[in-house]
CSV table of C-alpha atoms in Angstrom, one decimal:
chain,number,residue,atom,x,y,z
A,1,MET,CA,61.9,128.1,109.4
A,2,ASN,CA,63.2,124.5,109.8
A,3,SER,CA,61.5,122.1,112.3
A,4,LEU,CA,62.7,119.5,114.4
A,5,ALA,CA,61.4,117.2,111.7
A,6,ASP,CA,63.5,118.6,109.1
A,7,LEU,CA,66.9,117.9,110.9
A,8,GLN,CA,68.0,114.5,109.5
A,9,ASN,CA,71.3,112.9,110.3
A,10,PRO,CA,73.3,112.5,106.9
A,11,GLY,CA,75.0,109.2,108.4
A,12,TRP,CA,78.2,110.4,109.2
A,13,ARG,CA,79.7,109.5,112.4
A,14,GLU,CA,81.1,112.3,115.1
A,15,ALA,CA,84.3,110.7,115.1
A,16,ASP,CA,84.9,111.1,111.6
A,17,ARG,CA,83.7,114.2,111.5
A,18,LEU,CA,86.1,115.3,114.4
A,19,ALA,CA,89.1,113.9,112.5
A,20,ALA,CA,88.3,115.6,109.2
A,21,LEU,CA,88.1,119.0,111.2
A,22,ALA,CA,91.6,117.7,112.7
A,23,SER,CA,93.1,117.2,109.4
A,24,TYR,CA,92.5,120.9,108.0
A,25,ALA,CA,94.7,122.1,111.1
A,26,ILE,CA,92.5,125.5,111.1
A,27,MET,CA,91.4,125.6,114.8
A,28,ASP,CA,92.7,128.5,116.7
A,29,THR,CA,95.0,130.1,113.9
A,30,PRO,CA,95.1,133.6,113.2
A,31,ALA,CA,92.7,135.6,111.0
A,32,GLU,CA,93.5,135.4,107.4
A,33,GLY,CA,91.9,138.0,104.6
A,34,GLU,CA,90.6,135.1,102.3
A,35,PHE,CA,88.0,134.2,104.9
A,36,ASP,CA,87.1,137.8,106.1
A,37,ASP,CA,86.3,138.9,102.6
A,38,LEU,CA,83.9,136.1,102.1
A,39,ILE,CA,81.9,136.8,105.6
A,40,LYS,CA,81.9,140.5,104.7
A,41,VAL,CA,80.2,139.8,101.2
A,42,ALA,CA,77.7,137.2,103.2
A,43,ALA,CA,76.9,140.1,105.5
A,44,GLN,CA,76.2,142.6,102.4
A,45,ILE,CA,74.2,140.2,100.4
A,46,CYS,CA,72.1,139.3,103.5
A,47,ASP,CA,71.7,142.8,104.7
A,48,VAL,CA,72.7,141.7,108.3
A,49,PRO,CA,75.1,143.0,110.8
A,50,MET,CA,76.9,139.8,111.8
A,51,ALA,CA,78.4,136.8,109.7
A,52,LEU,CA,80.6,134.2,111.2
A,53,ILE,CA,82.7,131.5,109.5
A,54,SER,CA,82.5,128.8,112.3
A,55,LEU,CA,84.0,125.6,113.1
A,56,VAL,CA,82.2,123.1,115.4
A,57,ASP,CA,84.4,120.6,117.4
A,58,ASP,CA,83.4,118.2,120.3
A,59,ARG,CA,83.2,121.2,123.0
A,60,ARG,CA,82.9,124.5,121.5
A,61,GLN,CA,82.0,126.6,118.3
A,62,TRP,CA,84.9,128.9,117.3
A,63,PHE,CA,85.0,131.8,114.8
A,64,LYS,CA,87.5,131.4,112.3
A,65,SER,CA,86.4,135.0,110.8
A,66,ALA,CA,83.5,137.3,112.4
A,67,ILE,CA,81.7,140.3,111.8
A,68,GLY,CA,79.7,141.9,114.8
A,69,LEU,CA,80.5,139.6,117.5
A,70,ASP,CA,83.4,140.2,119.7
A,71,ALA,CA,84.0,136.7,121.1
A,72,ALA,CA,86.3,134.1,119.6
A,73,GLU,CA,84.3,131.2,120.6
A,74,ILE,CA,81.1,129.8,122.6
A,75,PRO,CA,80.2,126.7,124.2
A,76,ARG,CA,78.9,124.0,121.7
A,77,GLU,CA,75.6,123.4,123.9
A,78,VAL,CA,74.5,127.0,123.1
A,79,ALA,CA,75.5,126.9,119.6
A,80,PHE,CA,73.2,127.4,116.6
A,81,CYS,CA,75.8,126.0,114.4
A,82,ALA,CA,75.6,122.8,116.4
A,83,HIS,CA,72.1,122.3,115.0
A,84,ALA,CA,73.2,123.4,111.6
A,85,ILE,CA,75.5,120.8,111.0
A,86,GLU,CA,73.1,118.2,111.4
A,87,GLN,CA,71.7,118.8,107.8
A,88,ARG,CA,72.6,119.6,104.4
A,89,GLU,CA,70.7,122.6,103.5
A,90,VAL,CA,71.0,126.1,104.8
A,91,PHE,CA,69.5,126.0,108.4
A,92,VAL,CA,67.5,129.2,108.9
A,93,VAL,CA,66.0,130.4,112.1
A,94,GLU,CA,63.6,133.4,111.3
A,95,ASP,CA,62.8,134.2,114.8
A,96,ALA,CA,64.4,132.7,117.7
A,97,THR,CA,62.3,133.9,120.2
A,98,SER,CA,59.2,131.6,118.9
A,99,ASP,CA,61.4,128.8,118.4
A,100,GLN,CA,61.2,126.3,121.1
A,101,ARG,CA,64.9,125.1,120.5
A,102,PHE,CA,66.5,128.6,121.0
A,103,ALA,CA,63.8,130.6,123.0
A,104,ASN,CA,65.7,130.2,126.4
A,105,ASN,CA,69.4,130.3,124.7
A,106,PRO,CA,71.4,132.5,126.5
A,107,LEU,CA,72.5,133.9,123.3
A,108,VAL,CA,68.9,134.9,122.8
A,109,THR,CA,67.7,135.9,126.3
A,110,GLY,CA,70.8,137.8,126.6
A,111,ALA,CA,73.6,139.8,124.3
A,112,PRO,CA,73.9,139.9,121.4
A,113,ASN,CA,70.0,139.1,121.6
A,114,LEU,CA,69.8,136.9,118.8
A,115,ARG,CA,66.6,136.5,116.8
A,116,PHE,CA,67.8,135.5,113.2
A,117,TYR,CA,70.1,132.9,112.2
A,118,ALA,CA,70.9,131.4,108.6
A,119,GLY,CA,73.8,128.8,108.3
A,120,ALA,CA,75.2,127.0,105.5
A,121,PRO,CA,77.0,123.8,106.2
A,122,LEU,CA,80.8,123.9,105.5
A,123,GLU,CA,81.2,120.0,104.1
A,124,THR,CA,84.4,118.1,103.2
A,125,PRO,CA,84.5,116.3,99.6
A,126,GLU,CA,83.4,113.1,101.8
A,127,GLY,CA,80.3,115.0,102.9
A,128,LEU,CA,81.6,115.5,106.5
A,129,PRO,CA,80.2,119.1,107.9
A,130,LEU,CA,83.0,120.7,109.8
A,131,GLY,CA,81.0,124.1,110.7
A,132,THR,CA,79.1,126.8,108.7
A,133,LEU,CA,79.1,130.1,107.0
A,134,CYS,CA,76.5,132.0,108.8
A,135,VAL,CA,74.8,135.3,109.0
A,136,LEU,CA,72.8,136.7,112.2
A,137,ASP,CA,70.5,139.6,113.3
A,138,ASP,CA,69.1,140.9,116.3
A,139,GLN,CA,65.9,141.3,114.4
A,140,PRO,CA,63.5,138.6,113.1
A,141,ARG,CA,64.2,138.4,109.2
A,142,GLN,CA,63.4,136.0,106.2
A,143,LEU,CA,66.1,135.3,103.2
A,144,ASP,CA,64.8,134.8,99.5
A,145,ASP,CA,66.0,132.3,97.1
A,146,LYS,CA,68.9,134.7,95.7
A,147,GLN,CA,70.3,135.1,99.1
A,148,ILE,CA,70.0,131.4,100.2
A,149,PHE,CA,71.9,130.6,96.9
A,150,ALA,CA,74.4,133.1,97.8
A,151,LEU,CA,75.1,131.9,101.1
A,152,LYS,CA,75.5,128.4,99.7
A,153,THR,CA,77.9,129.5,97.2
A,154,LEU,CA,80.2,131.3,99.8
A,155,ALA,CA,80.1,128.3,101.9
A,156,ARG,CA,81.6,126.4,99.1
A,157,GLN,CA,84.3,129.1,98.6
A,158,VAL,CA,85.1,128.7,102.2
A,159,MET,CA,85.6,124.9,101.8
A,160,ALA,CA,87.7,125.6,98.6
A,161,GLN,CA,90.0,127.9,100.6
A,162,LEU,CA,90.3,125.3,103.2
A,163,GLU,CA,91.0,122.6,100.8
A,164,LEU,CA,93.8,125.1,99.5
A,165,ARG,CA,95.1,126.0,102.6
A,166,LYS,CA,95.3,122.1,103.4
A,167,ALA,CA,97.0,121.3,100.0
A,168,LEU,CA,99.8,123.9,100.8
A,169,ALA,CA,100.3,122.6,104.1
A,170,GLN,CA,100.9,119.1,102.9
A,171,LYS,CA,103.0,120.4,100.2
A,172,ARG,CA,104.8,122.2,102.6
A,173,LEU,CA,105.1,119.1,104.9
A,174,SER,CA,106.1,116.8,101.7
A,175,ASP,CA,108.9,119.2,100.6
A,176,GLU,CA,110.2,119.3,104.2
A,177,ARG,CA,110.6,115.9,104.1
A,178,HIS,CA,111.8,115.7,100.9
A,179,ARG,CA,114.4,118.2,102.0
A,180,GLN,CA,115.4,116.3,105.0
A,181,ILE,CA,115.7,113.0,103.1
A,182,LEU,CA,118.1,115.2,100.8
A,183,GLU,CA,120.0,116.8,103.3
A,184,SER,CA,120.3,113.3,105.1
A,185,ALA,CA,122.0,111.8,102.1
A,186,LEU,CA,125.7,113.4,103.1
A,187,ASP,CA,127.0,110.4,101.1
A,188,TYR,CA,125.4,111.7,97.8
A,189,GLY,CA,125.8,114.7,96.1
A,190,ILE,CA,122.0,115.3,94.3
A,191,ILE,CA,122.1,118.4,92.3
A,192,THR,CA,119.4,119.4,90.0
A,193,MET,CA,120.1,121.6,86.7
A,194,ASP,CA,118.1,123.4,84.0
A,195,LEU,CA,118.2,122.4,80.6
A,196,GLN,CA,121.1,124.5,79.8
A,197,GLY,CA,122.8,122.9,82.7
A,198,TRP,CA,122.3,125.7,85.5
A,199,VAL,CA,122.3,124.4,89.0
A,200,THR,CA,118.9,125.0,90.6
A,201,SER,CA,119.5,123.1,93.7
A,202,TRP,CA,122.5,121.8,95.7
A,203,ASN,CA,121.8,119.1,98.7
A,204,ALA,CA,124.1,119.0,101.7
A,205,GLY,CA,125.8,115.8,100.4
A,206,ALA,CA,127.1,118.0,97.4
A,207,ALA,CA,128.5,120.6,99.8
A,208,ASN,CA,130.0,117.8,101.8
A,209,ILE,CA,131.5,116.2,98.6
A,210,LEU,CA,132.4,119.3,96.5
A,211,GLY,CA,133.0,122.3,98.9
A,212,TRP,CA,130.6,124.8,97.3
A,213,SER,CA,127.4,125.5,99.0
A,214,GLU,CA,124.0,125.9,97.8
A,215,GLU,CA,124.4,129.5,97.7
A,216,GLU,CA,127.6,129.6,95.9
A,217,MET,CA,126.7,127.2,93.3
A,218,CYS,CA,122.9,127.8,92.5
A,219,GLY,CA,122.5,129.9,89.1
A,220,ARG,CA,126.0,128.7,88.3
A,221,PRO,CA,127.1,126.1,85.6
A,222,CYS,CA,127.5,122.6,86.3
A,223,ASP,CA,130.6,123.0,84.2
A,224,ASP,CA,132.5,124.1,87.4
A,225,PHE,CA,132.7,120.7,89.1
A,226,PHE,CA,134.1,119.0,85.9
A,227,THR,CA,137.7,118.9,85.0
A,228,PRO,CA,139.2,120.8,82.5
A,229,GLU,CA,140.0,118.3,80.0
A,230,ASP,CA,136.2,117.2,80.4
A,231,ARG,CA,134.9,120.7,79.8
A,232,ALA,CA,137.0,121.1,76.8
A,233,ALA,CA,135.8,117.5,75.3
A,234,HIS,CA,132.3,118.5,76.1
A,235,VAL,CA,131.3,115.8,78.3
A,236,PRO,CA,128.7,117.7,80.7
A,237,GLU,CA,126.7,118.5,77.1
A,238,ARG,CA,127.3,114.8,76.5
A,239,GLU,CA,125.9,113.7,79.6
A,240,MET,CA,122.9,115.7,79.3
A,241,GLY,CA,122.1,114.6,75.6
A,242,ASP,CA,122.7,111.1,76.8
A,243,ALA,CA,119.9,111.4,79.4
A,244,LEU,CA,117.5,113.2,77.2
A,245,ALA,CA,118.2,110.4,74.7
A,246,HIS,CA,118.4,107.1,76.9
A,247,GLY,CA,116.8,108.3,80.0
A,248,ARG,CA,119.9,108.1,82.0
A,249,GLY,CA,123.5,108.3,81.7
A,250,SER,CA,126.2,106.8,83.8
A,251,ASP,CA,129.7,107.5,84.4
A,252,GLU,CA,133.0,107.0,86.3
A,253,ARG,CA,135.7,110.0,86.1
A,254,TRP,CA,137.5,112.5,87.9
A,255,HIS,CA,135.6,115.6,89.1
A,256,LEU,CA,136.7,118.9,90.8
A,257,ARG,CA,136.3,120.1,94.3
A,258,LYS,CA,136.2,123.8,95.4
A,259,ASP,CA,139.7,124.2,96.4
A,260,GLY,CA,140.7,122.6,93.1
A,261,SER,CA,141.4,119.0,94.1
A,262,ARG,CA,140.2,116.1,92.2
A,263,PHE,CA,138.1,112.9,93.3
A,264,TRP,CA,136.6,110.1,91.7
A,265,ALA,CA,133.1,110.0,91.5
A,266,SER,CA,130.5,107.7,90.2
A,267,GLY,CA,127.7,109.5,88.9
A,268,GLU,CA,124.3,109.6,87.1
A,269,MET,CA,122.4,111.9,85.0
A,270,MET,CA,118.6,111.9,84.4
A,271,PRO,CA,116.1,114.1,83.0
A,272,LEU,CA,113.5,115.8,85.0
A,273,ARG,CA,110.1,115.7,83.4
A,274,GLY,CA,107.1,118.1,83.8
A,275,ASP,CA,104.0,118.1,82.7
A,276,ALA,CA,103.1,116.0,79.3
A,277,ASP,CA,106.1,114.1,80.4
A,278,VAL,CA,108.4,117.0,79.1
A,279,ALA,CA,111.8,117.4,80.0
A,280,VAL,CA,112.1,120.6,82.3
A,281,GLY,CA,115.6,119.9,83.7
A,282,PHE,CA,118.4,117.1,85.1
A,283,LEU,CA,119.1,115.4,88.1
A,284,LYS,CA,122.9,114.5,88.8
A,285,ILE,CA,123.8,112.2,91.6
A,286,LEU,CA,127.2,111.8,92.4
A,287,ARG,CA,129.2,109.7,94.9
A,288,ASP,CA,133.0,110.1,96.3
A,289,ARG,CA,134.7,106.9,95.4
A,290,THR,CA,138.0,108.1,95.8
A,291,GLU,CA,139.0,105.8,98.4
A,292,TYR,CA,137.6,102.9,96.3
A,293,ARG,CA,139.6,104.1,93.3
A,294,LEU,CA,142.9,104.7,95.3
A,295,ALA,CA,142.3,101.0,96.8
A,296,GLN,CA,142.3,99.5,93.4
A,297,GLU,CA,145.5,101.2,92.2
A,298,ALA,CA,147.4,100.3,95.4
A,299,LEU,CA,145.8,96.8,95.0
A,300,LYS,CA,147.2,96.6,91.3
A,301,ILE,CA,150.7,97.6,92.9
A,302,SER,CA,150.6,95.2,95.7
A,303,GLU,CA,149.7,92.2,93.5
A,304,THR,CA,153.8,92.0,93.1
A,305,SER,CA,153.9,90.6,96.2
A,306,ALA,CA,154.6,86.9,96.2
A,307,GLU,CA,152.4,86.2,99.3
A,308,HIS,CA,149.8,88.4,97.9
A,309,ASP,CA,149.8,86.3,94.5
A,310,ARG,CA,149.5,83.0,96.4
A,311,GLN,CA,146.6,84.2,98.3
A,312,MET,CA,144.6,85.6,95.2
A,313,LEU,CA,145.6,82.7,93.0
A,314,THR,CA,144.1,80.5,96.1
A,315,ARG,CA,140.9,82.3,96.2
A,316,GLU,CA,140.5,82.2,92.5
A,317,LEU,CA,141.2,78.5,92.4
A,318,GLU,CA,138.8,77.8,95.0
A,319,HIS,CA,136.0,80.1,93.2
A,320,ARG,CA,136.8,78.3,89.8
A,321,VAL,CA,136.5,74.7,91.4
A,322,LYS,CA,133.3,75.7,93.0
A,323,ASN,CA,131.8,77.2,90.0
A,324,THR,CA,133.4,73.9,87.8
A,325,LEU,CA,131.7,71.5,90.5
A,326,SER,CA,128.4,73.0,90.2
A,327,LEU,CA,128.2,73.3,86.6
A,328,VAL,CA,129.5,69.5,86.4
A,329,GLN,CA,126.6,68.6,89.0
A,330,ALA,CA,124.1,70.4,87.1
A,331,ILE,CA,125.1,68.8,83.8
A,332,VAL,CA,125.4,65.4,85.6
A,333,ARG,CA,121.7,65.9,87.3
A,334,GLN,CA,119.9,67.2,84.3
A,335,SER,CA,121.4,64.9,81.8
A,336,LEU,CA,120.2,62.0,83.8
A,337,ARG,CA,116.7,63.1,83.7
A,338,THR,CA,116.5,62.9,79.9
A,339,VAL,CA,117.6,59.7,79.1
A,340,THR,CA,116.3,56.1,79.0
A,341,THR,CA,119.5,53.7,79.3
A,342,PRO,CA,122.7,54.0,81.1
A,343,LEU,CA,125.0,54.1,77.9
A,344,GLU,CA,122.7,56.7,76.8
A,345,ALA,CA,123.4,58.8,79.9
A,346,GLN,CA,126.9,58.1,79.6
A,347,ARG,CA,127.4,59.3,76.3
A,348,THR,CA,125.1,62.4,76.7
A,349,ILE,CA,127.2,63.3,79.9
A,350,GLU,CA,130.8,62.7,78.4
A,351,ASP,CA,129.7,64.8,75.4
A,352,ARG,CA,128.7,67.8,77.3
A,353,LEU,CA,131.9,67.6,79.8
A,354,VAL,CA,134.0,67.2,76.9
A,355,SER,CA,132.5,70.5,75.6
A,356,LEU,CA,133.0,72.1,79.0
A,357,GLY,CA,136.5,70.8,79.0
A,358,ARG,CA,137.6,72.4,75.8
A,359,ALA,CA,136.0,75.7,76.9
A,360,HIS,CA,137.9,75.3,80.1
A,361,ASN,CA,141.4,74.5,78.2
A,362,ILE,CA,141.0,77.7,76.0
A,363,LEU,CA,140.3,79.8,79.4
A,364,THR,CA,143.2,78.4,81.0
A,365,SER,CA,145.8,79.6,78.1
A,366,SER,CA,144.5,82.9,78.7
A,367,ASN,CA,144.7,82.9,82.4
A,368,TRP,CA,141.1,83.1,82.9
A,369,ALA,CA,140.8,86.6,81.9
A,370,ALA,CA,138.8,86.2,78.7
A,371,ALA,CA,138.9,84.3,75.5
A,372,PRO,CA,138.8,84.6,71.7
A,373,ILE,CA,135.0,84.3,70.8
A,374,SER,CA,136.2,82.4,67.3
A,375,ALA,CA,138.3,79.8,69.6
A,376,ILE,CA,135.3,79.1,71.7
A,377,VAL,CA,133.2,78.7,68.6
A,378,GLU,CA,135.7,76.4,66.9
A,379,ALA,CA,136.2,74.1,69.8
A,380,ALA,CA,132.5,73.7,70.5
A,381,THR,CA,131.6,72.6,67.1
A,382,CYS,CA,134.6,71.0,65.7
A,383,VAL,CA,133.7,67.4,66.5
A,384,HIS,CA,130.3,68.0,64.2
A,385,ASP,CA,131.9,69.7,61.3
A,386,SER,CA,132.9,67.2,58.5
A,387,ALA,CA,135.4,67.4,55.9
A,388,GLU,CA,133.1,69.3,53.6
A,389,GLY,CA,132.8,71.9,56.4
A,390,GLN,CA,129.2,72.0,57.1
A,391,ILE,CA,129.5,74.8,59.7
A,392,HIS,CA,130.3,78.1,58.5
A,393,ALA,CA,131.5,80.5,61.4
A,394,GLY,CA,132.4,84.0,61.4
A,395,GLY,CA,132.4,87.5,62.8
A,396,PRO,CA,134.6,90.4,64.4
A,397,ASP,CA,137.7,89.6,66.4
A,398,MET,CA,136.5,90.1,70.1
A,399,LEU,CA,137.2,88.8,73.7
A,400,ILE,CA,134.6,87.4,76.0
A,401,SER,CA,134.6,86.7,79.9
A,402,ALA,CA,135.2,83.5,81.0
A,403,ARG,CA,131.5,83.2,82.5
A,404,ALA,CA,130.2,83.9,78.8
A,405,ALA,CA,132.6,81.6,77.0
A,406,VAL,CA,131.5,78.4,79.0
A,407,GLY,CA,127.8,79.4,78.3
A,408,LEU,CA,128.4,80.4,74.8
A,409,SER,CA,130.5,76.7,74.3
A,410,MET,CA,127.7,74.7,76.3
A,411,ALA,CA,124.7,76.2,74.2
A,412,LEU,CA,126.8,75.5,70.7
A,413,HIS,CA,127.3,72.1,71.8
A,414,GLU,CA,123.6,71.4,72.1
A,415,LEU,CA,122.7,73.0,69.1
A,416,CYS,CA,125.3,71.0,67.1
A,417,THR,CA,124.0,68.0,69.0
A,418,ASN,CA,120.6,68.3,68.1
A,419,ALA,CA,121.2,69.3,64.7
A,420,ALA,CA,123.3,66.3,64.0
A,421,LYS,CA,120.2,64.3,65.4
A,422,TYR,CA,117.5,65.8,63.8
A,423,GLY,CA,118.6,69.0,62.0
A,424,ALA,CA,120.8,70.3,59.0
A,425,LEU,CA,123.9,68.3,60.1
A,426,SER,CA,122.0,64.7,60.2
A,427,THR,CA,122.6,65.2,56.3
A,428,ALA,CA,125.3,65.1,54.1
A,429,THR,CA,124.3,68.3,52.1
A,430,GLY,CA,122.9,70.4,55.4
A,431,TYR,CA,125.0,73.3,56.7
A,432,VAL,CA,125.1,75.5,59.7
A,433,ASP,CA,125.7,79.3,59.4
A,434,ILE,CA,127.1,80.8,62.7
A,435,VAL,CA,127.5,84.8,62.6
A,436,TRP,CA,128.3,87.2,65.6
A,437,SER,CA,128.2,90.7,65.2
A,438,ILE,CA,128.0,94.2,67.3
A,439,MET,CA,125.2,96.6,67.0
A,440,GLY,CA,125.7,99.9,68.5
A,441,GLU,CA,127.6,101.8,70.4
A,442,GLY,CA,129.2,103.0,73.8
A,443,THR,CA,127.1,101.7,76.6
A,444,GLU,CA,124.4,100.7,74.4
A,445,ALA,CA,126.2,98.4,72.1
A,446,GLN,CA,124.8,95.1,72.1
A,447,PHE,CA,126.4,91.4,71.0
A,448,VAL,CA,124.1,89.2,68.5
A,449,LEU,CA,124.9,85.8,67.3
A,450,LYS,CA,122.9,84.1,64.9
A,451,TRP,CA,122.6,80.4,64.5
A,452,LYS,CA,120.7,79.3,61.1
A,453,GLU,CA,120.7,75.7,59.8
A,454,HIS,CA,119.9,75.0,56.0
A,455,GLY,CA,119.2,71.9,53.9
A,456,GLY,CA,117.9,69.6,56.8
A,457,PRO,CA,114.8,67.9,57.3
A,458,PRO,CA,111.6,69.7,58.6
A,459,VAL,CA,111.9,70.5,62.2
A,460,GLN,CA,109.1,70.9,64.9
A,461,ALA,CA,109.5,72.7,68.2
A,462,PRO,CA,109.6,69.8,70.9
A,463,THR,CA,106.9,69.0,72.9
A,464,ARG,CA,108.8,69.8,76.5
A,465,ARG,CA,111.8,71.7,77.5
A,466,GLY,CA,114.8,69.6,78.4
A,467,PHE,CA,118.1,70.6,80.1
A,468,GLY,CA,119.6,71.2,76.6
A,469,SER,CA,116.7,73.7,75.7
A,470,ARG,CA,117.4,75.6,78.7
A,471,LEU,CA,121.3,75.8,78.1
A,472,ILE,CA,120.5,77.4,74.7
A,473,GLU,CA,118.1,79.7,76.0
A,474,THR,CA,120.2,81.0,78.6
A,475,SER,CA,123.5,80.6,76.8
A,476,ILE,CA,125.9,83.5,77.3
A,477,SER,CA,123.2,86.1,78.6
A,478,GLY,CA,122.2,85.6,82.1
A,479,ALA,CA,121.9,88.9,83.7
A,480,ALA,CA,123.2,90.4,80.6
A,481,SER,CA,120.5,89.0,78.3
A,482,VAL,CA,118.5,91.3,76.0
A,483,GLY,CA,116.7,88.4,74.5
A,484,ASN,CA,116.8,84.9,72.8
A,485,THR,CA,114.6,83.7,69.9
A,486,THR,CA,114.0,80.3,68.5
A,487,ARG,CA,112.2,79.8,65.0
A,488,PHE,CA,111.5,76.4,63.9
A,489,GLU,CA,111.8,77.0,59.8
A,490,PRO,CA,111.3,74.9,57.0
A,491,ASP,CA,114.9,74.6,56.1
A,492,GLY,CA,116.0,74.5,59.4
A,493,LEU,CA,116.0,76.0,63.1
A,494,ALA,CA,116.9,79.6,63.6
A,495,TRP,CA,118.2,80.7,67.1
A,496,VAL,CA,119.2,84.4,68.0
A,497,THR,CA,120.7,85.5,71.1
A,498,THR,CA,121.3,89.2,72.0
A,499,SER,CA,123.3,90.5,75.1
A,500,ARG,CA,124.6,93.7,76.6
A,501,LEU,CA,128.3,93.9,75.0
A,502,ALA,CA,129.7,95.2,78.2
A,503,ALA,CA,128.1,92.6,80.2
A,504,ILE,CA,129.7,89.9,78.1
A,505,GLN,CA,133.3,91.2,78.2
A,506,GLU,CA,133.1,91.9,82.2
């Protein structure tokens, strides 16, 4: 039998214990078979008529499961379990009438006339006791080591059930929150599919946009909301293949509603992955962009209006002037930081502004929509190309955006200037190769431009990065950049810039 000296507070705070008990949301819940089975086993092993799973809050001892007792709870001040939770081992009272702590307890002096009690604490993973799995008798008795071990084992099983119950409740809560989030996203159709493209879930946004309910679409192929021409072209299969190969696939195209009408949608397909990062299905997100699409088409028509043309031209000119002034200010400000004399400043600034002007002339001839890359390269390098043709340039015919054209022109101007001062163009026999190419296809296509100097004096990496270096590094890329590399090789500088093709042509 445990004495008062045997009881040791394990160091937890009552407030923490009560908070832990509340987190399981178990108090005052109906009986559950999983718990009832455990106390039946405990009663049989210990050969007693009474067994309980009891939980102790700040004022009472409540019974989740009970055998041999009719009460659902008792006040905490008379509860044996209130003592049992104060220690980690099984708490045993062999004969309550001879134990000063319990001899006058109403549960001993009256019904159910308790004499024997043994309780194994129910402890959380953090070591906080919630209550006990206990066995009781109206006759004094003792437990052997095997019975004590069995009680402790069954107590752990009770906690395992409580943990499972808590985890399931948390999952249900998480699932419900997730469902509410999906259902509140009425502007977005959020659809999941298996690996064969059969719909497995369909949020309220999908029902709102496409017209089918979740009940109607689950178990049907996603082909149903693709247009006949897209189905014939195997677009659904291609989207799923792109998602598996590249992690996502974006699209802008017409789709079908339940009533047969069409709508323009921005869509994205992504793989859903399970254990070991294995794909188990797909997630498709759609947004109805029909009004935007129709507005674009209407804008093209309305552009025939002279007044509209004038307003558009005014805004475009304002935009270009602001951008040009910003770039000129940057050129002047940064150039002044790297020169030592007024004459050097004048020449540096003039050279850079002349290069900028050539790029602007080419863009003006094309209404600033786009420019041939070959013309941009030639304009940026012609001043430095000698009669012997020291600069060799070539690549596929293509148009690049105004922003990319200006950036490329400035970068090539800086490279040519440096080569004329220190590199291959500073000698009669040196030369430069400029080669551009397109790598890959579709949305993954990349634009690659290579600058390689030959036959010049040995070159070394600069000890500091000036404005010119930054121009070369950022070049045409900006947000489109995949990467830039610069190598100072024995026979001259080598520079490669790589960008997303679509981004430099926008």
